[in-house]
CSV table of C-alpha atoms in Angstrom, one decimal:
chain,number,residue,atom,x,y,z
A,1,UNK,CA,2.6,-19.7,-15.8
A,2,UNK,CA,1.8,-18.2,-12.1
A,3,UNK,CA,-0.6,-20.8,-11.5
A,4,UNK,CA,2.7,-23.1,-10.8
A,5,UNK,CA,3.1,-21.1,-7.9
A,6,UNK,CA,0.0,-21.6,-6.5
A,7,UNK,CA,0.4,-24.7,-4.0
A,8,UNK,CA,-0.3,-23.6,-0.3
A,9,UNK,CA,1.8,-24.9,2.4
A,10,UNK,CA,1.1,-27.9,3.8
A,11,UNK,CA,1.5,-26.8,7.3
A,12,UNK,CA,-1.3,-23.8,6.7
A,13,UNK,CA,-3.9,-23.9,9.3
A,14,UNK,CA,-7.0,-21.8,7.2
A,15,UNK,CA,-8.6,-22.8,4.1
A,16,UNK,CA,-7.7,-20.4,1.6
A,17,UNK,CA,-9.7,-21.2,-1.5
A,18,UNK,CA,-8.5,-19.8,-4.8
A,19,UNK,CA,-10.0,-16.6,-6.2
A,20,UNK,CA,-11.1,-15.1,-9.2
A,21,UNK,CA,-12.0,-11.3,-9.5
A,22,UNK,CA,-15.2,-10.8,-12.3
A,23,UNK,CA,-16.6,-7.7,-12.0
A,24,UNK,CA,-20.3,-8.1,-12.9
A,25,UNK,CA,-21.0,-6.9,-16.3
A,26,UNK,CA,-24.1,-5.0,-14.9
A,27,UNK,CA,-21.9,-3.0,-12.5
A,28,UNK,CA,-19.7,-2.1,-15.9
A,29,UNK,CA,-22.5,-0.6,-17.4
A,30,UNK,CA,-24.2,1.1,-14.5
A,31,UNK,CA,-19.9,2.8,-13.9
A,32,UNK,CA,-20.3,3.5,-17.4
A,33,UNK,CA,-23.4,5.9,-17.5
A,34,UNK,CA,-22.9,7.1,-14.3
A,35,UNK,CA,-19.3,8.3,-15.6
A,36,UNK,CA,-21.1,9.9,-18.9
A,37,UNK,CA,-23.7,11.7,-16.4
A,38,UNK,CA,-21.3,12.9,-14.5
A,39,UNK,CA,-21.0,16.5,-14.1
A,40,UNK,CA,-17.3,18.5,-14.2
A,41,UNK,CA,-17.4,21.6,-12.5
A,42,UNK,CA,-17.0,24.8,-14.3
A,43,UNK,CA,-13.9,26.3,-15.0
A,44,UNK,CA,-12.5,28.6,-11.8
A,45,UNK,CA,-9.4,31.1,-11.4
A,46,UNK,CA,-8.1,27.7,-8.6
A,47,UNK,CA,-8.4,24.7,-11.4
A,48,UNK,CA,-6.7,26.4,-14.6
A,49,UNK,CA,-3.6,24.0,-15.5
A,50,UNK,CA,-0.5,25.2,-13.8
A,51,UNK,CA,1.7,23.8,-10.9
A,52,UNK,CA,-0.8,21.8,-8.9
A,53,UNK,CA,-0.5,24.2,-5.9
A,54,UNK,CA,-4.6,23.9,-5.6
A,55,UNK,CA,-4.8,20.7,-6.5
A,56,UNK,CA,-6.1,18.8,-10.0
A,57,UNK,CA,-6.6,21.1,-12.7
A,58,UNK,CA,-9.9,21.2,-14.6
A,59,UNK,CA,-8.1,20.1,-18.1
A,60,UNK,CA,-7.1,16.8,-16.3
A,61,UNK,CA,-9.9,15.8,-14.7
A,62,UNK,CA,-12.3,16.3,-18.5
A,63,UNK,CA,-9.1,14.1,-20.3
A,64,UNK,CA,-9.5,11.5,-17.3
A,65,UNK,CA,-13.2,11.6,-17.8
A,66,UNK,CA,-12.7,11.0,-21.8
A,67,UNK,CA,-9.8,8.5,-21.7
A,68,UNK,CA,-11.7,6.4,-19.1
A,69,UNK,CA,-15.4,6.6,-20.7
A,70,UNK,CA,-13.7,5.6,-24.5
A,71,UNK,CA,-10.1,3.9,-24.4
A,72,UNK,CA,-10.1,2.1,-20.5
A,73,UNK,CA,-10.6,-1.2,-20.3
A,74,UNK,CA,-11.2,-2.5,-17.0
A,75,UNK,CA,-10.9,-6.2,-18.2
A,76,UNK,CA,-7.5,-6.0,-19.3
A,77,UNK,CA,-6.6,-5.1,-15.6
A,78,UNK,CA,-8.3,-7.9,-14.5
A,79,UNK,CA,-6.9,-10.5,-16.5
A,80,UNK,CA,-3.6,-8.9,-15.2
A,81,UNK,CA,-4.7,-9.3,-11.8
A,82,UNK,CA,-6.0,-13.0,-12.6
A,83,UNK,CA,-3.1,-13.9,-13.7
A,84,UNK,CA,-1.4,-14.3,-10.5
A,85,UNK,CA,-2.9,-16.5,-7.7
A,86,UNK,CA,-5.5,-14.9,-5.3
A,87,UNK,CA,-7.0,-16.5,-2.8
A,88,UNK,CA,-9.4,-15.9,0.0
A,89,UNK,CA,-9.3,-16.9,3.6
A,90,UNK,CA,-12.4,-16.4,6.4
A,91,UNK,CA,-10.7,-15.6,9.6
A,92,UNK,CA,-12.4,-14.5,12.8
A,93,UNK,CA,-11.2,-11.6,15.1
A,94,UNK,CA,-12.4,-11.5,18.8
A,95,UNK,CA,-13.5,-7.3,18.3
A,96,UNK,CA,-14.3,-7.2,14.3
A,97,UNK,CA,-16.1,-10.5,14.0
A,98,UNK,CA,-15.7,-12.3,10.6
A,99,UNK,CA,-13.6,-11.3,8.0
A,100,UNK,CA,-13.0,-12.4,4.6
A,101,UNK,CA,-9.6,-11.7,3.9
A,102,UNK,CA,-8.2,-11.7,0.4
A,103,UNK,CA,-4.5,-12.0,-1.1
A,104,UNK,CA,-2.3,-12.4,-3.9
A,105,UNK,CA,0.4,-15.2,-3.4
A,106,UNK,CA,3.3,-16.7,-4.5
A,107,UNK,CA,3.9,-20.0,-2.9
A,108,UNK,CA,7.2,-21.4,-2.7
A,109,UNK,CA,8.0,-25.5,-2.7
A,110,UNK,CA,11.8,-24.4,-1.1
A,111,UNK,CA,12.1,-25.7,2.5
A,112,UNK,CA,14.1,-22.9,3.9
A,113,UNK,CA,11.7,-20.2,2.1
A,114,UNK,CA,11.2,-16.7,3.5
A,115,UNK,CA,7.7,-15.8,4.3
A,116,UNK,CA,7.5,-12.5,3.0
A,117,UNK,CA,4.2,-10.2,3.6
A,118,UNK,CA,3.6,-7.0,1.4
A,119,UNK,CA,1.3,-4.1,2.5
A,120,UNK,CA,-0.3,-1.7,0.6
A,121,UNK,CA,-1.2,2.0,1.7
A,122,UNK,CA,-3.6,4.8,0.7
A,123,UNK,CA,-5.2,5.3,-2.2
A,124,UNK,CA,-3.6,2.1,-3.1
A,125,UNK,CA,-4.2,-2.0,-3.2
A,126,UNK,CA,-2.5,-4.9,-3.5
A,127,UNK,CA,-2.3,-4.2,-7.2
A,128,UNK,CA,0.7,-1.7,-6.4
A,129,UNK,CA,2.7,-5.2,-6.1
A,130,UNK,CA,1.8,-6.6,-9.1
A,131,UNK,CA,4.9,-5.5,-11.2
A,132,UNK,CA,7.1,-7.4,-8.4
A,133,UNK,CA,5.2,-9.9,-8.3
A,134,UNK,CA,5.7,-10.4,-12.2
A,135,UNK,CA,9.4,-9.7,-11.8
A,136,UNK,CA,9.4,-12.9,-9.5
A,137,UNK,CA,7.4,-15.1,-12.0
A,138,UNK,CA,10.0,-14.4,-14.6
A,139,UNK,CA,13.1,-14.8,-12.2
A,140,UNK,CA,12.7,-18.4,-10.5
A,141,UNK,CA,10.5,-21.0,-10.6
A,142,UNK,CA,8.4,-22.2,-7.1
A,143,UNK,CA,11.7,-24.4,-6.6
A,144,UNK,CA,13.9,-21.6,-6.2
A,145,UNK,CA,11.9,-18.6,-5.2
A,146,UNK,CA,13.3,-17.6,-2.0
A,147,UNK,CA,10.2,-16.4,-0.4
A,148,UNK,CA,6.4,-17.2,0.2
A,149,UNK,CA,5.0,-13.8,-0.9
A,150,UNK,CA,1.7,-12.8,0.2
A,151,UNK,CA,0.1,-9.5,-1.0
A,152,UNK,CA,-3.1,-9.1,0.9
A,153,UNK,CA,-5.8,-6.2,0.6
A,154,UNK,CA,-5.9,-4.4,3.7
A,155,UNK,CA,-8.8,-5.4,6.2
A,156,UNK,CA,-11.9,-3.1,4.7
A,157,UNK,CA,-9.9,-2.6,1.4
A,158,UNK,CA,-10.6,-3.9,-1.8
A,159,UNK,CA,-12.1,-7.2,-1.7
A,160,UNK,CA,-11.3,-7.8,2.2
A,161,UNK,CA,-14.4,-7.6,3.6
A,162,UNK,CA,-16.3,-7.8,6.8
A,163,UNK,CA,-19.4,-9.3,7.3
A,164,UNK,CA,-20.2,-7.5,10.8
A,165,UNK,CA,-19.0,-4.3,11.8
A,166,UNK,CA,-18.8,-5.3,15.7
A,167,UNK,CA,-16.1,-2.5,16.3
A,168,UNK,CA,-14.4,0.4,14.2
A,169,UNK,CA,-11.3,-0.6,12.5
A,170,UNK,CA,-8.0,0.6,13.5
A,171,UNK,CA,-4.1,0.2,12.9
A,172,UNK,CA,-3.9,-1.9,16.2
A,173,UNK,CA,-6.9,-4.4,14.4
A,174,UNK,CA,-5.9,-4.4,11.4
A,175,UNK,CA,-2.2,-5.7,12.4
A,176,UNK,CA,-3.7,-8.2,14.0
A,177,UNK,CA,-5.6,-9.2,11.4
A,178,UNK,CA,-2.9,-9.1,9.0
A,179,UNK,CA,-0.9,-11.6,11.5
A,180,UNK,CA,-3.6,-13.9,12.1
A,181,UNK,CA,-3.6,-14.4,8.0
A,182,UNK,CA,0.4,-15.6,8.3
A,183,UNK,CA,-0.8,-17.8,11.4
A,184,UNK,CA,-3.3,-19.2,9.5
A,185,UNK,CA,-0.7,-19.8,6.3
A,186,UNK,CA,1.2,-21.9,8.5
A,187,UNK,CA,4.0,-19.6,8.8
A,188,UNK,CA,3.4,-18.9,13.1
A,189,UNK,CA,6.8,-21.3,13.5
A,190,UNK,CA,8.8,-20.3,11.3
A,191,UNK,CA,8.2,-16.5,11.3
A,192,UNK,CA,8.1,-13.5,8.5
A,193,UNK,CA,9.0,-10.5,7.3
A,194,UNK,CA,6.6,-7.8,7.0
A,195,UNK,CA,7.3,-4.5,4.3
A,196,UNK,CA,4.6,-1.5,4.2
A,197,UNK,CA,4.8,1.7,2.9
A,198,UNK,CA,2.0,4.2,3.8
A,199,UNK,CA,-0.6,2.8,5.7
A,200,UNK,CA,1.5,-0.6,5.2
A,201,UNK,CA,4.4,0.5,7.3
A,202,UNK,CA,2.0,1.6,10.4
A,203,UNK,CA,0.7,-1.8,10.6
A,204,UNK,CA,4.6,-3.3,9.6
A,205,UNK,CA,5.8,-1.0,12.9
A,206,UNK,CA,2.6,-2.8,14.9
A,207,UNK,CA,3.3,-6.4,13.8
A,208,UNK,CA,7.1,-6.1,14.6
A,209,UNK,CA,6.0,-5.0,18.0
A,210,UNK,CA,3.2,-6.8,18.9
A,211,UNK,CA,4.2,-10.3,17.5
A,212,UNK,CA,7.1,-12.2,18.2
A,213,UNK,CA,6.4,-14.6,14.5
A,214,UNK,CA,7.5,-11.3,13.1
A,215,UNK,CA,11.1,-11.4,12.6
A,216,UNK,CA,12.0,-8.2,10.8
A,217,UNK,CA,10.0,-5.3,8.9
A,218,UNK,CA,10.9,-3.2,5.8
A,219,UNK,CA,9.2,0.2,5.1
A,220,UNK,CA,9.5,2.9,2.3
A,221,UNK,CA,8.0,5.4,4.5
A,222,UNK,CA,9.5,6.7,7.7
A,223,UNK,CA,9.3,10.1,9.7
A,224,UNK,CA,10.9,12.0,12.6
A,225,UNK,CA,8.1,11.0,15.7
A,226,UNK,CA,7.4,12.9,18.4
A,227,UNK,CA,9.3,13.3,21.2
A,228,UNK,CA,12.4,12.3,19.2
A,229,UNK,CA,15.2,14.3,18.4
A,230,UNK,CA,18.6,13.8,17.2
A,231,UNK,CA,22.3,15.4,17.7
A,232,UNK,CA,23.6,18.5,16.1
A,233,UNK,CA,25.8,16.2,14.2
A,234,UNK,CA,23.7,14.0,12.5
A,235,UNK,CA,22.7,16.0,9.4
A,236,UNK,CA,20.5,15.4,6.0
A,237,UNK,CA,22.6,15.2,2.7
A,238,UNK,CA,22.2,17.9,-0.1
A,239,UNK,CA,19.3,15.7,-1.6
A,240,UNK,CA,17.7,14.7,1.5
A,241,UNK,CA,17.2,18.3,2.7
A,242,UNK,CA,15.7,19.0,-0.4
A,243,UNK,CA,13.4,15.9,0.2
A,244,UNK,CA,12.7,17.3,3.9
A,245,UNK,CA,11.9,20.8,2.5
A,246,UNK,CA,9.3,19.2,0.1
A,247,UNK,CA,7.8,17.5,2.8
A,248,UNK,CA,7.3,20.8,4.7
A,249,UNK,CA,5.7,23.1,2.0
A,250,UNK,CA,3.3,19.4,1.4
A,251,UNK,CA,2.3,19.6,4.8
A,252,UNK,CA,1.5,23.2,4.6
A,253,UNK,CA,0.0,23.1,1.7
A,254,UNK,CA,-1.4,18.9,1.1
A,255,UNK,CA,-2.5,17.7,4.2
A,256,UNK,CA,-6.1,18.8,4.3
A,257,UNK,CA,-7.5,15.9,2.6
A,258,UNK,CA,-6.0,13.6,5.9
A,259,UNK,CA,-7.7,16.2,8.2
A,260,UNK,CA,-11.0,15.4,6.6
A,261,UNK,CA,-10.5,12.1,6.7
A,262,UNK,CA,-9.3,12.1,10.0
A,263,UNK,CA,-12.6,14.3,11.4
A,264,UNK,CA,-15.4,13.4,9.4
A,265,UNK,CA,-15.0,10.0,7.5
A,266,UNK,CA,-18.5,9.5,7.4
A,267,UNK,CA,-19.1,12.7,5.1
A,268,UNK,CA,-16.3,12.6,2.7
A,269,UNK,CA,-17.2,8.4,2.3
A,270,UNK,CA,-20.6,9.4,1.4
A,271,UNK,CA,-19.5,12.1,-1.1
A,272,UNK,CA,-16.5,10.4,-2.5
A,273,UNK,CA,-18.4,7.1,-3.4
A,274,UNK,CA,-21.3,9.1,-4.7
A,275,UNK,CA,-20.5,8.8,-8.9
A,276,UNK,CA,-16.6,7.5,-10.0
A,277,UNK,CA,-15.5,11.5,-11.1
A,278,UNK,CA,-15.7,12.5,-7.8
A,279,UNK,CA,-13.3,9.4,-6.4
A,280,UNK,CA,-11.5,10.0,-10.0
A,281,UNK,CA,-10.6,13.8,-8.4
A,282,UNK,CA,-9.9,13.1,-5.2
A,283,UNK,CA,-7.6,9.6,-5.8
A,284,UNK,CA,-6.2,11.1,-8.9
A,285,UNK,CA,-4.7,14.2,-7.3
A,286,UNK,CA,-2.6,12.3,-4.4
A,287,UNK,CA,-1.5,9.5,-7.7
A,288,UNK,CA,-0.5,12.6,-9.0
A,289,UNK,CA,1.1,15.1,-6.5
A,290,UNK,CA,2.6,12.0,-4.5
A,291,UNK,CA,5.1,11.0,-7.5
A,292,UNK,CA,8.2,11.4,-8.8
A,293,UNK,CA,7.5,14.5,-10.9
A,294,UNK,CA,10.0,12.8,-13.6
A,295,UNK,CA,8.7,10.0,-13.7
A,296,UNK,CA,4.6,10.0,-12.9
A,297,UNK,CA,1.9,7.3,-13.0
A,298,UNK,CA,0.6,6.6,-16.6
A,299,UNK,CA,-3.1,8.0,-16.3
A,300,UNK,CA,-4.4,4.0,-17.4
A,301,UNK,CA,-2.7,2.8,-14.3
A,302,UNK,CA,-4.1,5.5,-12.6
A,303,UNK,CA,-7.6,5.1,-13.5
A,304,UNK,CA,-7.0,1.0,-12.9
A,305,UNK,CA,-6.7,2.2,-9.3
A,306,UNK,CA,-9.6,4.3,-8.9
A,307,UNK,CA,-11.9,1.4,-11.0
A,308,UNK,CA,-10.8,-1.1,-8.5
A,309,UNK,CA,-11.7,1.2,-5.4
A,310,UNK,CA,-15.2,1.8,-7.5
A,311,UNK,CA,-16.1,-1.4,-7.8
A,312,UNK,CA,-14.8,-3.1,-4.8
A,313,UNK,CA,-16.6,0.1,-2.6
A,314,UNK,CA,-13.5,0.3,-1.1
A,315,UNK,CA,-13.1,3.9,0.1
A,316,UNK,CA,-16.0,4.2,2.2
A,317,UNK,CA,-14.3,1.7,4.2
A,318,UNK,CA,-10.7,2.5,4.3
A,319,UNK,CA,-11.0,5.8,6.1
A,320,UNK,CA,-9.8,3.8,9.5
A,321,UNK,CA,-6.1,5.5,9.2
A,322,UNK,CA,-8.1,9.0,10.5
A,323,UNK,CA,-6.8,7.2,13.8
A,324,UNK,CA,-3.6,7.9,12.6
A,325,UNK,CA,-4.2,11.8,11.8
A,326,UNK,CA,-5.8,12.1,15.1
A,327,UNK,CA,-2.5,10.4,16.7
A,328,UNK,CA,-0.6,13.4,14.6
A,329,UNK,CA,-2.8,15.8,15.7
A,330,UNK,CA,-2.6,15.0,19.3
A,331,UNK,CA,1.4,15.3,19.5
A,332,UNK,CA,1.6,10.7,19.5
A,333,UNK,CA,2.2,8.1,17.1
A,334,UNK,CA,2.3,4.5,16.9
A,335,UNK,CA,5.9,2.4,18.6
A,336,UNK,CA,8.1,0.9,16.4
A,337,UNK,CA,10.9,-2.1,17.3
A,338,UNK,CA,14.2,-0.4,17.9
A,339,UNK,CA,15.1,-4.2,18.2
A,340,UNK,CA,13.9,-6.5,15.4
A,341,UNK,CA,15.8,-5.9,12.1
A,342,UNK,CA,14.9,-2.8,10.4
A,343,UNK,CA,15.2,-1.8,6.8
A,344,UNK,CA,14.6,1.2,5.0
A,345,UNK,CA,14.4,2.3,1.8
A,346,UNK,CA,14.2,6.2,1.1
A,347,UNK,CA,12.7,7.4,-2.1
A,348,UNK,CA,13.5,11.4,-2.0
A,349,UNK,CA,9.7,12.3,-3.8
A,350,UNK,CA,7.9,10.6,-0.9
A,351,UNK,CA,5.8,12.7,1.3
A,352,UNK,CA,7.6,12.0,4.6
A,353,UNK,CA,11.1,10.8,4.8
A,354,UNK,CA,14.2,10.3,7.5
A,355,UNK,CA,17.6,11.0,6.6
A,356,UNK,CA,20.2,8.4,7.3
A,357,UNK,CA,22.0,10.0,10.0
A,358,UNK,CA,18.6,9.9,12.1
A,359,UNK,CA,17.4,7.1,11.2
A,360,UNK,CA,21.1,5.3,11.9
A,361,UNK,CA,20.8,7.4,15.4
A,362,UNK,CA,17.8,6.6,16.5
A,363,UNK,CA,17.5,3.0,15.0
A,364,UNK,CA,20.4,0.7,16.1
A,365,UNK,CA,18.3,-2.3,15.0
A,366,UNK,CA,18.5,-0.2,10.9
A,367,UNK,CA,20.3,-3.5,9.0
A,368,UNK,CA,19.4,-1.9,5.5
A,369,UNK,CA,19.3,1.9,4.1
A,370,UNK,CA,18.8,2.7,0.5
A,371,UNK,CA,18.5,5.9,-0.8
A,372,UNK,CA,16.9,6.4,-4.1
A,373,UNK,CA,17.2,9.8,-6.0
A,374,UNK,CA,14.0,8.7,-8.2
A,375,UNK,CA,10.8,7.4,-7.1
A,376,UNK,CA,8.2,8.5,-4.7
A,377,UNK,CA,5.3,7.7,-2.4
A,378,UNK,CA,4.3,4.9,-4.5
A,379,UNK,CA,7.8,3.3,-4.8
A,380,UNK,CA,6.2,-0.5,-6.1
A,381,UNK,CA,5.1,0.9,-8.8
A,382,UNK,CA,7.3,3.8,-9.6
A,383,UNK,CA,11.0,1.8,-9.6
A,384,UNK,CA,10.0,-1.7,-9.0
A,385,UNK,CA,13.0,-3.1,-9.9
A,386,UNK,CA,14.9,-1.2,-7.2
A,387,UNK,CA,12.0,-1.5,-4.6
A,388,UNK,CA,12.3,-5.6,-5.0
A,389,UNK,CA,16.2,-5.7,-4.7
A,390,UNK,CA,16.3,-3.6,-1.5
A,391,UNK,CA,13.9,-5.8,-0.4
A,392,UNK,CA,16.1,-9.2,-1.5
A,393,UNK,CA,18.9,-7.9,0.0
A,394,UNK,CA,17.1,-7.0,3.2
A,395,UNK,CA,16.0,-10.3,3.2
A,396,UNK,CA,19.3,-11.6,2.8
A,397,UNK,CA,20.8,-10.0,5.8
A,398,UNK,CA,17.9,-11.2,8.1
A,399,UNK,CA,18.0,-15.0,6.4
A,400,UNK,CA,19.9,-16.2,9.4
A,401,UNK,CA,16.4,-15.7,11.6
A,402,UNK,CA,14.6,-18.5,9.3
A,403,UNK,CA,17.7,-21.3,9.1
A,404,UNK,CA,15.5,-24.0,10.4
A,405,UNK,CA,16.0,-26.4,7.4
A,406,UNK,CA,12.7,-27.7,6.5
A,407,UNK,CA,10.4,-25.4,8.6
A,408,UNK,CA,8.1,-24.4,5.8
A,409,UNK,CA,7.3,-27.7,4.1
């Protein structure tokens, strides 16, 4: 049924060729024994069940290890992931060499059609945009889906790949990257509009800077950056002080994981990639902690995630937003437009959030806010339903920014 939306725009520049992921049955088996010989640690005063306050308990991590070894199957996932177009695209960057960049798509066959770019953070994938991604399937047809949607994995994520390693990766290159794909999907004239949360909304910020073919950004992630400050007057709701408060006792108390990242990516890459329990403990716990506590991940979509880092080698790779701890640590972080339209959608169990009287202060260009009482750090997945409308609407106030009738054919 996705396959209908499968035609790429005739006025794409690349050569996208359609994509089918097949993990190799060899590399099933060799996950499977290594997952068996895999050693949990012994039990510790730190890793009894309880609140999470040290991290994953020791409980968790033997029921993962069971539930994945006897009832996971990776193949349903796949089929899943089949089922909607993928594609990949070689592209060529001036400081990273060549890249082969892969995405999920939804093509559209309506003229005046948004081109719509979704990006994932960490410890996700593109796969975090698969329920919207359905939801569109079911709700129009490729004559009257609004949008082009194009759900890429991040450059050095999941089955992106470089074939060179001229230069390290960074927010800045992987931005560009990212833009170069829309160039190349024919969408320089008529522009886009970028979402991110995470990782995603770094390189969202970037693009809407950088690149004039971006029109507008969305993000579900948004802080307080340094150097700004806001009046006296502009205060948090009841419920988004409670959200700020949880976002201080996390950064007291969650935040070493992003300092070893951010200092030694070279030794937690090598440890973390060394047999799928260890990348089960250290994935698992933010898929865990970084929730709605109401609501959490299901522990198959969980272990879906970490399989696809596994087998794709991803996390190795991914470590490049340690720029962006080092930016935290030094007191700087990266610009965003206080002129392009802006929307945000606030989920109050996300790890960093702005309340709307700041982000209405200090953002003149904000066309969208949404505050959600459910829903956390992985929003896509957690209330996809109200993660796509926010997005709609969004998209609906900035529509006047792609009126060109016929720009897209």
């Amino acid at each position: 049924m996705a396959d209908r939306f499968s035609a790429i725009p005739s006025k794409a520049v690349g050569k996208p060729v359609p994509f089918t992921l097949s993990v190799p049955e060899e590399a099933l088996n060799e996950f499977q024994i290594l997952l068996k010989l895999s050693k949990i640690g012994p039990s510790t005063w730190w890793n009894q069940p309880g609140d999470g306050q040290f991290g994953l308990s020791r409980e968790w991590l033997t029921r993962a290890q069971e539930t994945w070894l006897a009832k996971f199957d990776w193949r349903d996932h796949e089929k899943r992931i089949n089922a909607i177009p993928n594609f990949k695209i070689p592209l060529q960057d001036p400081e990273l060499g060549q890249l082969d960049i892969h995405f999920a798509a939804l093509f559209s066959k309506k003229p005046d059609a948004v081109p719509l770019m979704f990006l994932h953070g960490f410890p996700s994938s593109f796969m975090d945009f698969l329920p919207i991604m359905e939801t569109l399937v079911g709700k129009y047809t490729p004559e009257t889906l609004p949008y082009h949607v194009i759900a890429p994995s991040l450059p050095d994520y999941g089955l992106s790949v470089r074939t060179t390693r001229k230069a390290e990766m960074t927010v800045h290159r992987a931005a560009r990257v990212m833009h170069q794909l829309m160039l190349d999907l024919g969408f320089g004239e008529s522009g886009y509009v970028v979402q991110g949360g995470d990782l995603g909304s770094m390189l969202a910020r970037t693009m809407a800077v950088e690149y004039e073919e971006c029109k507008a950004f969305h993000v579900n992630m948004l802080v307080l950056n340094p150097g700004d400050s806001v009046s006296p007057s502009a205060r948090p709701t009841a419920e988004e002080q409670e959200a700020l408060d949880r976002t201080k006792r996390w950064q007291e108390t969650g935040f070493a994981y992003a300092l070893e990242h951010g200092t030694r990516p070279a030794t937690v890459g090598l440890a973390m990639s060394s047999n799928p329990l260890a990348l089960l403990a250290w994935i698992g716990e933010k898929l865990c902690e970084w929730v709605d506590p109401h609501s959490p991940l299901s522990l198959d979509t969980i272990l879906a995630t970490v399989s696809f880092y596994w087998f794709t080698d991803t996390f190795p790779n991914c470590l490049y937003h340690a720029e962006l701890v080092k930016k935290v640590m030094a007191g700087s972080t990266l610009p965003i437009s206080t002129e392009k339209p802006m929307g945000y959608s606030l989920f109050a169990h996300d790890l960093a959030i702005l309340p709307r009287a700041w982000a209405e202060e200090l953002y003149p260009n904000l066309k969208l806010f949404r505050f959600h009482a459910e829903g956390g750090h992985f929003a896509s997945l957690e209330q996809p339903q109200s993660f796509l409308a926010d997005v709609e609407e969004f998209i609906q106030l900035s529509r006047s920014l792609f009126s060109a009738p016929g720009a897209l054919v």
